[in-house]
mmCIF file of C-alpha atoms in Angstrom:
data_model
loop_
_atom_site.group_PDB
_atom_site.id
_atom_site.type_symbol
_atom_site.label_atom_id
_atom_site.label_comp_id
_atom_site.label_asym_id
_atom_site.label_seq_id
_atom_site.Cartn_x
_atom_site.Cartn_y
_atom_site.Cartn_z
ATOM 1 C CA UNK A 160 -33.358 -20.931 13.113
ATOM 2 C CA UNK A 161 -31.174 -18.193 14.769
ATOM 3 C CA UNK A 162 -28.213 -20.039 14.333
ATOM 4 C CA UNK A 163 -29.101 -20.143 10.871
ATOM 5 C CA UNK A 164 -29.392 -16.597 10.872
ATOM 6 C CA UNK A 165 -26.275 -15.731 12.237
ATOM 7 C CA UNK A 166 -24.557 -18.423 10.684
ATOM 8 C CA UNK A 167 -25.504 -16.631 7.242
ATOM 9 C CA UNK A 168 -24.955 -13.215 8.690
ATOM 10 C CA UNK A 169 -21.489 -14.219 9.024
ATOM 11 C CA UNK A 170 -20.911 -15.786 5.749
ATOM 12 C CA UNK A 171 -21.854 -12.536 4.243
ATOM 13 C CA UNK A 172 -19.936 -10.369 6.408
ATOM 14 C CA UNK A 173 -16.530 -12.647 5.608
ATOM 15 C CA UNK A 174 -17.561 -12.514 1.957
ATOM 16 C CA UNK A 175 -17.874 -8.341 1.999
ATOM 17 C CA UNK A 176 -14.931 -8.380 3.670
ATOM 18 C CA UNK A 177 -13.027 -10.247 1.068
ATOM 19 C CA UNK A 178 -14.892 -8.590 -1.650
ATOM 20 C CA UNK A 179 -13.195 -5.272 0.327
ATOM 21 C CA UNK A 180 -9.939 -6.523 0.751
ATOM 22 C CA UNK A 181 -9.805 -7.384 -2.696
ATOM 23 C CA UNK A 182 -10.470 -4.162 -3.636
ATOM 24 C CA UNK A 183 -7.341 -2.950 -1.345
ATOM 25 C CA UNK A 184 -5.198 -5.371 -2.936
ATOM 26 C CA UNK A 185 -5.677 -4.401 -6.684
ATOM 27 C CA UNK A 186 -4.971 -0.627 -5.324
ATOM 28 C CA UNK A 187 -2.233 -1.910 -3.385
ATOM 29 C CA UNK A 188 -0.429 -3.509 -6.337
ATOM 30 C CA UNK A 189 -1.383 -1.027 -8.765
ATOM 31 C CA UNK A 190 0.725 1.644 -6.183
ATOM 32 C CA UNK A 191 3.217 -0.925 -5.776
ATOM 33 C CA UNK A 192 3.602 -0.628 -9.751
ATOM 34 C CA UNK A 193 3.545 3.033 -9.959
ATOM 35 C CA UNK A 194 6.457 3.402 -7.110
ATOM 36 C CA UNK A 195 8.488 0.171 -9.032
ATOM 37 C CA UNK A 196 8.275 1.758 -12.453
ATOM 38 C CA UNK A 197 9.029 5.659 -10.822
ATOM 39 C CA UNK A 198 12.211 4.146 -8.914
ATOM 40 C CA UNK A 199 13.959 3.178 -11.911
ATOM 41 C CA UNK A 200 11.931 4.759 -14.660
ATOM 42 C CA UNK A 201 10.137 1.816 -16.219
ATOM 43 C CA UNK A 202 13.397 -0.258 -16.067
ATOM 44 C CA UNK A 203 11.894 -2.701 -13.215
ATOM 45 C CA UNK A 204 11.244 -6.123 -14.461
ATOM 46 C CA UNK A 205 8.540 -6.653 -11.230
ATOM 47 C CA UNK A 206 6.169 -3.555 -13.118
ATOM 48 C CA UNK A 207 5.260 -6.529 -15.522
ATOM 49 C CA UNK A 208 4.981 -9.116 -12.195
ATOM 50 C CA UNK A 209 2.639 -6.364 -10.700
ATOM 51 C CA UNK A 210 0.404 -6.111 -13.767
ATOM 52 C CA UNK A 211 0.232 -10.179 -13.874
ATOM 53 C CA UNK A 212 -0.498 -10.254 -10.218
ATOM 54 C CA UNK A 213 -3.239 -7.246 -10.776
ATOM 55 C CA UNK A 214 -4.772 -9.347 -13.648
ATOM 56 C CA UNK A 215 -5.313 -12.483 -11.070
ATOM 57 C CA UNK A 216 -7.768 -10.218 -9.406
ATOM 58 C CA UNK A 217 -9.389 -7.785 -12.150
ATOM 59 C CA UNK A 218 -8.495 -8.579 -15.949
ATOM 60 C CA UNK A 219 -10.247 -5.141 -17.013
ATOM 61 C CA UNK A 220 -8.266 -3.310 -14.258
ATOM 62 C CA UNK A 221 -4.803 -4.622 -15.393
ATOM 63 C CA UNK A 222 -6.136 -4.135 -18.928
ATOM 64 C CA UNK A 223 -6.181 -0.013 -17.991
ATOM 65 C CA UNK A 224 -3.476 0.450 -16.138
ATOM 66 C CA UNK A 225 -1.167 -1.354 -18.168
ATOM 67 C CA UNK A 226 -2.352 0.766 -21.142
ATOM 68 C CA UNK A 227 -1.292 3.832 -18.687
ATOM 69 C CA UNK A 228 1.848 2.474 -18.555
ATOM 70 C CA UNK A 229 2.516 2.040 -21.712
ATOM 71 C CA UNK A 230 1.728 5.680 -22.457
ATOM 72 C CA UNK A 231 3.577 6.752 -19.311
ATOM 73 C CA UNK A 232 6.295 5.370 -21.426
ATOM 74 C CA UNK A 233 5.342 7.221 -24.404
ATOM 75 C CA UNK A 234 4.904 10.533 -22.977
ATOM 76 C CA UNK A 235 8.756 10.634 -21.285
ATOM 77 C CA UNK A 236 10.764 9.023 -24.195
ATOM 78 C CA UNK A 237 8.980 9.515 -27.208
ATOM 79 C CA UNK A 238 6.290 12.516 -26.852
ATOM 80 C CA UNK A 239 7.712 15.867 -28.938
ATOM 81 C CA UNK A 240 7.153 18.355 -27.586
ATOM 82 C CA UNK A 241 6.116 20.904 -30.275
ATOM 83 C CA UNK A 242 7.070 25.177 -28.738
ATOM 84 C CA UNK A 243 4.666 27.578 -29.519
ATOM 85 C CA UNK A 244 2.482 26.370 -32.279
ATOM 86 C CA UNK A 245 0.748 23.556 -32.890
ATOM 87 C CA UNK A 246 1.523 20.804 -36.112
ATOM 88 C CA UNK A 247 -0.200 20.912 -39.243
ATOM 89 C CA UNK A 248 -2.835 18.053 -39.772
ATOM 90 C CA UNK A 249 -5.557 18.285 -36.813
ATOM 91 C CA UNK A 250 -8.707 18.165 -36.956
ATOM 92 C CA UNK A 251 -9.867 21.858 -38.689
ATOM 93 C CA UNK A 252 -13.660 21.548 -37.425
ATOM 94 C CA UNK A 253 -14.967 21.795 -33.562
ATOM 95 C CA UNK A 254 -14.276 17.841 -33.187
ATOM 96 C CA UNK A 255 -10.977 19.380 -31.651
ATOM 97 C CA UNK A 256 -10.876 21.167 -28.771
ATOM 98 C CA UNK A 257 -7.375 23.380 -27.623
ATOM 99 C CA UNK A 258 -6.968 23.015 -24.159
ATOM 100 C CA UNK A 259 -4.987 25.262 -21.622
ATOM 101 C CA UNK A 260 -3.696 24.627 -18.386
ATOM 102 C CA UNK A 261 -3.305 27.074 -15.582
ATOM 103 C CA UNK A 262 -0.774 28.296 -13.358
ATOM 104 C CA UNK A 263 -1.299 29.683 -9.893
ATOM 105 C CA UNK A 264 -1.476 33.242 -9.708
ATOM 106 C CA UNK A 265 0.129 35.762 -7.773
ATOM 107 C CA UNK A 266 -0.817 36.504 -4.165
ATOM 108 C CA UNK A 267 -3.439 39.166 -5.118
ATOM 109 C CA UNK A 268 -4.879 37.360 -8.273
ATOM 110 C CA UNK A 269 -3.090 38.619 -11.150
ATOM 111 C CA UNK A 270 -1.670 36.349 -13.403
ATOM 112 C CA UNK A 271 1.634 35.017 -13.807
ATOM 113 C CA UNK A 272 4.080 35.838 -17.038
ATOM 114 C CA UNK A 273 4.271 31.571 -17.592
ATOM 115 C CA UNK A 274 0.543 31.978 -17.505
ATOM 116 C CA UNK A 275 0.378 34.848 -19.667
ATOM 117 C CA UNK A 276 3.087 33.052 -21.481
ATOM 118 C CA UNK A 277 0.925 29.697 -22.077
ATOM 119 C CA UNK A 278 -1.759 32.127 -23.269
ATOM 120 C CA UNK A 279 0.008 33.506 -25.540
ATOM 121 C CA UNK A 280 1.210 30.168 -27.002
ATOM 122 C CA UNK A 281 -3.043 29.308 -26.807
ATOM 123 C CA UNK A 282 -4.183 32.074 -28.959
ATOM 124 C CA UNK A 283 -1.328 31.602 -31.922
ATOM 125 C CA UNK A 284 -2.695 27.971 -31.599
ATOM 126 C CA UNK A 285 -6.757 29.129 -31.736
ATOM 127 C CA UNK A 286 -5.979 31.106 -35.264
ATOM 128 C CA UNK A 287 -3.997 28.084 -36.473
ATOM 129 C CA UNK A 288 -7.228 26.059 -35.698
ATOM 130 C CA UNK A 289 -10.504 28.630 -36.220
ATOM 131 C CA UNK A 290 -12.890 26.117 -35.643
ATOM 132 C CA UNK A 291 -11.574 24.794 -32.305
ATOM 133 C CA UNK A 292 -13.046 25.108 -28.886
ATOM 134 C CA UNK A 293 -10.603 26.876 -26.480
ATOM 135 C CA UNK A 294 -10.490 25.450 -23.007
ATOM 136 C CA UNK A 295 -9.166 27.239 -19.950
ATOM 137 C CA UNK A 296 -8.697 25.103 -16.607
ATOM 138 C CA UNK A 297 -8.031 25.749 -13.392
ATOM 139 C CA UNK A 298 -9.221 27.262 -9.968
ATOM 140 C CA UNK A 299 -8.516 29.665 -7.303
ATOM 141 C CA UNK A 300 -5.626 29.847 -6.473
ATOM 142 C CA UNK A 301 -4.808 33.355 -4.983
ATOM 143 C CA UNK A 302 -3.937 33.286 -1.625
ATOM 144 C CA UNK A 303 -5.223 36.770 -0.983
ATOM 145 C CA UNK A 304 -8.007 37.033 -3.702
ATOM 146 C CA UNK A 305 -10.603 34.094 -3.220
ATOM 147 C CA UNK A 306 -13.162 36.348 -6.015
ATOM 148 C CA UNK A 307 -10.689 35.130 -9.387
ATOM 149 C CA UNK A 308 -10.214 32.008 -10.602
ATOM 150 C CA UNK A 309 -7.030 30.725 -13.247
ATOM 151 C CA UNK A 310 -9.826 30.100 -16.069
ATOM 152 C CA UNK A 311 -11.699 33.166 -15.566
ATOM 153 C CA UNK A 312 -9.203 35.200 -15.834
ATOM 154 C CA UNK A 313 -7.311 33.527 -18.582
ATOM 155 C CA UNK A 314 -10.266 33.418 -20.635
ATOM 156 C CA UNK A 315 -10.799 37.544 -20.200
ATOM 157 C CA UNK A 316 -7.260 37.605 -21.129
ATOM 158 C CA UNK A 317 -7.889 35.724 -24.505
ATOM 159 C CA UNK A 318 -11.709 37.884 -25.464
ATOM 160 C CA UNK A 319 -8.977 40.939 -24.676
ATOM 161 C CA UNK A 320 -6.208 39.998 -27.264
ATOM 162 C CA UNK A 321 -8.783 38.865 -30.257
ATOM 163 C CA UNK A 322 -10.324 35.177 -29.360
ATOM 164 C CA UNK A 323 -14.319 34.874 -29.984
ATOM 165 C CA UNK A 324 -15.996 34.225 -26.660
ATOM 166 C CA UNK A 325 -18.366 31.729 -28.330
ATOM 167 C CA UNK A 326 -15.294 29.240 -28.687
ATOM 168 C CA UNK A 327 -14.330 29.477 -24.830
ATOM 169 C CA UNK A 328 -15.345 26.497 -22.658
ATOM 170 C CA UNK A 329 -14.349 27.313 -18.745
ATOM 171 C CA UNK A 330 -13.611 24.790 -16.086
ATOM 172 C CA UNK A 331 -12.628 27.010 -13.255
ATOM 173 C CA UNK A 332 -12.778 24.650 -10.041
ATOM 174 C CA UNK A 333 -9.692 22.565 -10.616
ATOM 175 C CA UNK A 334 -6.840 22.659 -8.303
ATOM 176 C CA UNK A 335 -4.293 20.406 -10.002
ATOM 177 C CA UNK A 336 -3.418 18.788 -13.085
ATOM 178 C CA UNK A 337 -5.539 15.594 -12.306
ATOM 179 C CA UNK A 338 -8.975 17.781 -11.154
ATOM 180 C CA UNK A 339 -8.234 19.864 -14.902
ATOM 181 C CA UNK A 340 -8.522 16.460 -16.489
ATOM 182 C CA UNK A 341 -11.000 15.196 -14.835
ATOM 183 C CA UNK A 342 -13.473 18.117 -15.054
ATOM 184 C CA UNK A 343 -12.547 19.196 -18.260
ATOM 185 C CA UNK A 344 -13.574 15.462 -19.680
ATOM 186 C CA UNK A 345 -17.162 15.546 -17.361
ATOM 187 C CA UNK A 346 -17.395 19.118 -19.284
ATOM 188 C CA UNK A 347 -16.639 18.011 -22.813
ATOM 189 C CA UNK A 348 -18.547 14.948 -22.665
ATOM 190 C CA UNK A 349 -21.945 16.369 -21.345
ATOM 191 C CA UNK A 350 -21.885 19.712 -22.923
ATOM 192 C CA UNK A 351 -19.964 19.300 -26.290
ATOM 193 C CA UNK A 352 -19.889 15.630 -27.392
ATOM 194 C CA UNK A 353 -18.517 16.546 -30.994
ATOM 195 C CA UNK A 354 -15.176 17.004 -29.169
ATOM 196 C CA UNK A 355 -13.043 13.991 -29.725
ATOM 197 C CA UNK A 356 -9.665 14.922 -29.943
ATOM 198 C CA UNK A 357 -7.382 17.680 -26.890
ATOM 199 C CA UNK A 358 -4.296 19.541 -28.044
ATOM 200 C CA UNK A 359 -2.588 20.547 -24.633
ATOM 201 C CA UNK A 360 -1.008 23.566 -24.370
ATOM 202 C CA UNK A 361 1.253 24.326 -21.442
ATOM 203 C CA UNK A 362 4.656 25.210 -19.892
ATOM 204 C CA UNK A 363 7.317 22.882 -22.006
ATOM 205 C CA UNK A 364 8.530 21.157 -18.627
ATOM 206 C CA UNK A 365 5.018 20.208 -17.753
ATOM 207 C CA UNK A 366 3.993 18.891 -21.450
ATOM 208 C CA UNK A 367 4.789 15.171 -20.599
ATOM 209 C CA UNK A 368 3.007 15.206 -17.356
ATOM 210 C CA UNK A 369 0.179 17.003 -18.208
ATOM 211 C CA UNK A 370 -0.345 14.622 -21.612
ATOM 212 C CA UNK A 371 -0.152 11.289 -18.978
ATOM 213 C CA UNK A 372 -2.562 12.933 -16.598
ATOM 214 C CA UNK A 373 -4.893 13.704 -18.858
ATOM 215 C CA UNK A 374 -4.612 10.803 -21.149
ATOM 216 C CA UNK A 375 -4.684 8.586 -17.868
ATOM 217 C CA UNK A 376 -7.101 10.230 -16.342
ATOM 218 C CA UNK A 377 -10.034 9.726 -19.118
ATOM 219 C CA UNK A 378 -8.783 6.752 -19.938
ATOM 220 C CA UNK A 379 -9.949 5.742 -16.058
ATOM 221 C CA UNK A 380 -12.632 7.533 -16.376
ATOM 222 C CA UNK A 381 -13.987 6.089 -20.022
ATOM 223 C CA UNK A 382 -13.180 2.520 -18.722
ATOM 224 C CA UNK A 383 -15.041 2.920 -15.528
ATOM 225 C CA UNK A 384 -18.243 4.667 -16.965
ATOM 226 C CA UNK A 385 -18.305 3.831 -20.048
ATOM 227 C CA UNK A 386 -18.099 6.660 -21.753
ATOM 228 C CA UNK A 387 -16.362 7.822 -25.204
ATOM 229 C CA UNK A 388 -12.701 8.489 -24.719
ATOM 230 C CA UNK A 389 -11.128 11.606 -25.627
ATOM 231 C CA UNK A 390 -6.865 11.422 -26.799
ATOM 232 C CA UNK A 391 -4.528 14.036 -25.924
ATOM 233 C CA UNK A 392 -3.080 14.059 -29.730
ATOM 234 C CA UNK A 393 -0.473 16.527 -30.033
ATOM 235 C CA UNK A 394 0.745 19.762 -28.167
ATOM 236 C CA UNK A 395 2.375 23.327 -27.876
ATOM 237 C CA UNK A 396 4.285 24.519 -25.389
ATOM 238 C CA UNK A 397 5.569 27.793 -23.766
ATOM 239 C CA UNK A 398 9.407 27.085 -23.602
ATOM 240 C CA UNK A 399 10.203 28.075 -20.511
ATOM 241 C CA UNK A 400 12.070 26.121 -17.105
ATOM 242 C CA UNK A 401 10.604 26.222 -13.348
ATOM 243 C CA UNK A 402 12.940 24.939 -10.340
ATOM 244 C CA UNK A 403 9.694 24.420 -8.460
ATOM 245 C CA UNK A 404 8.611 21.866 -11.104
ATOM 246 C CA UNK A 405 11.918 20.754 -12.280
ATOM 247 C CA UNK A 406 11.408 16.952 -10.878
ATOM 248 C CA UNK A 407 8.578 16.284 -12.915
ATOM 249 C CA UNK A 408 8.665 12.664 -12.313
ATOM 250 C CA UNK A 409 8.087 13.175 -8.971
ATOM 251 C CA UNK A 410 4.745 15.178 -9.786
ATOM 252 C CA UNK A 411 3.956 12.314 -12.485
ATOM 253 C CA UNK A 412 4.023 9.245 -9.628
ATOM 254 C CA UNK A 413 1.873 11.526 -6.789
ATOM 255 C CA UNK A 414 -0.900 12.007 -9.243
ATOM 256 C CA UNK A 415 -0.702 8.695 -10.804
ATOM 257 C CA UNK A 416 -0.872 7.439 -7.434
ATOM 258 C CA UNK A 417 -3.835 9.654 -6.321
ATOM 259 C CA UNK A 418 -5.702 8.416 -9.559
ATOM 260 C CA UNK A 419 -6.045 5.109 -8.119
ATOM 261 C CA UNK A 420 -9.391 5.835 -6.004
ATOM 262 C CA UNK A 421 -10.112 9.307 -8.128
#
């Protein structure tokens, strides 16, 4: 009877195991996909082989991340990129919700001018679209002012210069472009499910990458909970360049990559 025992103790153990290493594998070749299509921006031939590979193991999971490709692809070739107002023809009720991505802020927890800039880009958007919720993301950033947070302080900035505090929505614990996705959607979805639709507003340079984070991110996120998805469908940007930022394909593949287990 022991030997039973152990002999089915160890048929479970090699089965977790596999189950595990599975797991690895599909993260593994997703990465490996990622890096391919990053090296020679979507040009490699083995991006496809990796998705076919991926699908061997988890049909759903190849399903998701080849639909992130295929916006990656979008958002660098074909996205425009509209500076400093939004398009005509979005949504004109609350389904629509105007979100605006932070900057880090100076040592001692003032803002930025690209921050101020994006704001100011935000609020010509918010009277464009009355009935829109305005979002403002991000965290602390401050290296010598832990009390202020990006969104805090951009959404004073916005009551200040006109914008109805009863359309502000604040997500003010994110510390990267990923985190503002991701908490922004967990916001949106629990708090005001009439949103279905995100114009992004940022820095010009950062309008691609932002737009696949965000539309990669809930689109992870939807798949894997089952939850309503939420499109990035158009844009405005403050037109301005940054040499700290100025490889933003480089900034594209790290948090593509860390989206993988996120």
């Amino acid at each position: 009877m022991r030997k039973i025992a152990v002999l089915f103790l160890t048929i479970c153990l090699a089965f977790t195991f596999s189950a595990c290493g599975n797991k690895r594998d599909a993260d593994a070749i997703i990465e490996d996909a990622i890096n391919a299509y990053s090296a020679t921006i979507g040009q490699d031939e083995n991006v496809e082989s990796y998705m076919d590979e991926l699908a061997g193991i988890d049909e759903d999971k190849a399903k998701l991340w080849q639909e992130i490709f295929d916006y990656w692809d979008y958002a660098n070739n074909e996205l425009v990129v509209n500076e400093g107002v939004l398009p005509d023809g979005l949504p004109k009720d609350d389904s629509l919700a105007i979100v605006i991505l932070g900057f880090e802020l100076n040592d001692d927890g003032t803002m930025q001018d690209e921050l101020i800039g994006r704001l100011n880009v935000a609020l010509a958007c918010a009277n464009q679209y009355p009935n829109a919720y305005v979002v403002c993301t991000g965290g602390g950033t401050a290296k010598n002012n832990k009390d202020v947070t990006e969104a805090d302080l951009m959404a004073k900035w916005l009551v200040e210069n006109g914008l109805e505090e009863s359309r502000l929505i604040i997500e003010n614990k994110s510390m990267t472009t990923l985190e503002n996705a991701g908490f922004t959607y967990q916001i949106l979805l629990e708090k005001y499910p009439q949103v279905k639709e995100i114009a992004l507003i940022t820095s010009s340079y950062h309008i691609p990458w932002g737009s696949l984070i965000f539309e990669a991110t809930i689109l992870k996120s939807a798949a894997e909970s089952n939850t309503p998805k939420i499109h990035i469908v158009s844009n405005a940007a403050y037109n301005t360049v940054n040499e700290k930022y100025k490889d933003v394909l480089k900034f594209e593949t790290m948090q593509l990559t860390q989206l993988i287990e996120y």
